[in-house]
Amino acid sequence: MDADQRRAVAAAIEQSSIKPLQLFMIAWAANIEIERFPEAARELRRAEYMANAAETLEESRRYVKISGDIIRAAYKAVSE
């Protein structure tokens, strides 16, 4: 997260815009939202691992969808 924050600050300075900082804060908030629910956080980590360890493309896609669903739900929760 620290590296992402430094990149956001650098991009904000370079672009003379706060948009990179806003995007970083939203991503940070979504990450916190996931971690607030230990079962969801475990499921996300497992799905990410399984997507990388999958033996078939279809299996990988199934786990990527699970990961995406969790992440999208977190972004939705913090944007309400």
CSV table of C-alpha atoms in Angstrom, one decimal, residues 1-64:
chain,number,residue,atom,x,y,z
A,1,MET,CA,0.0,0.0,0.0
A,2,ASP,CA,2.9,2.4,0.7
A,3,ALA,CA,4.2,2.1,-2.8
A,4,ASP,CA,0.7,2.7,-4.2
A,5,GLN,CA,0.4,5.8,-2.0
A,6,ARG,CA,3.8,7.1,-3.2
A,7,ARG,CA,2.8,6.5,-6.8
A,8,ALA,CA,-0.5,8.3,-6.3
A,9,VAL,CA,1.2,11.3,-4.7
A,10,ALA,CA,3.7,11.4,-7.5
A,11,ALA,CA,1.0,11.2,-10.1
A,12,ALA,CA,-1.0,13.9,-8.4
A,13,ILE,CA,2.0,16.2,-8.4
A,14,GLU,CA,2.8,15.4,-12.0
A,15,GLN,CA,-0.7,15.9,-13.2
A,16,SER,CA,-1.5,18.8,-10.9
A,17,SER,CA,-4.7,16.9,-10.0
A,18,ILE,CA,-6.1,15.3,-6.9
A,19,LYS,CA,-7.7,12.5,-8.9
A,20,PRO,CA,-4.8,10.0,-8.4
A,21,LEU,CA,-5.2,10.6,-4.6
A,22,GLN,CA,-8.9,10.1,-4.8
A,23,LEU,CA,-8.5,6.8,-6.7
A,24,PHE,CA,-5.9,5.6,-4.1
A,25,MET,CA,-8.2,6.4,-1.2
A,26,ILE,CA,-11.1,4.5,-2.8
A,27,ALA,CA,-8.9,1.5,-3.4
A,28,TRP,CA,-7.6,1.7,0.1
A,29,ALA,CA,-11.1,2.0,1.5
A,30,ALA,CA,-12.2,-1.1,-0.6
A,31,ASN,CA,-9.3,-3.0,0.8
A,32,ILE,CA,-10.2,-2.1,4.4
A,33,GLU,CA,-13.9,-3.1,3.6
A,34,ILE,CA,-12.8,-6.5,2.6
A,35,GLU,CA,-10.6,-7.0,5.6
A,36,ARG,CA,-13.5,-6.0,7.9
A,37,PHE,CA,-15.0,-9.3,7.1
A,38,PRO,CA,-12.4,-12.1,7.7
A,39,GLU,CA,-14.4,-14.8,5.8
A,40,ALA,CA,-14.5,-12.5,2.7
A,41,ALA,CA,-10.8,-11.7,3.0
A,42,ARG,CA,-10.0,-15.4,3.3
A,43,GLU,CA,-12.2,-16.3,0.4
A,44,LEU,CA,-10.5,-13.5,-1.7
A,45,ARG,CA,-7.0,-14.7,-0.9
A,46,ARG,CA,-8.0,-18.3,-1.6
A,47,ALA,CA,-9.6,-17.4,-4.9
A,48,GLU,CA,-6.6,-15.4,-6.0
A,49,TYR,CA,-4.3,-18.3,-5.1
A,50,MET,CA,-6.5,-20.8,-6.9
A,51,ALA,CA,-6.7,-18.6,-10.0
A,52,ASN,CA,-3.0,-18.7,-10.3
A,53,ALA,CA,-2.6,-22.4,-9.4
A,54,ALA,CA,-5.5,-23.6,-11.7
A,55,GLU,CA,-4.7,-26.3,-14.2
A,56,THR,CA,-7.2,-25.1,-16.7
A,57,LEU,CA,-8.3,-21.8,-18.1
A,58,GLU,CA,-11.9,-22.5,-17.1
A,59,GLU,CA,-10.9,-23.2,-13.5
A,60,SER,CA,-8.8,-20.0,-13.4
A,61,ARG,CA,-11.7,-17.9,-14.8
A,62,ARG,CA,-14.0,-19.3,-12.2
A,63,TYR,CA,-11.7,-18.2,-9.4
A,64,VAL,CA,-11.0,-14.8,-11.1
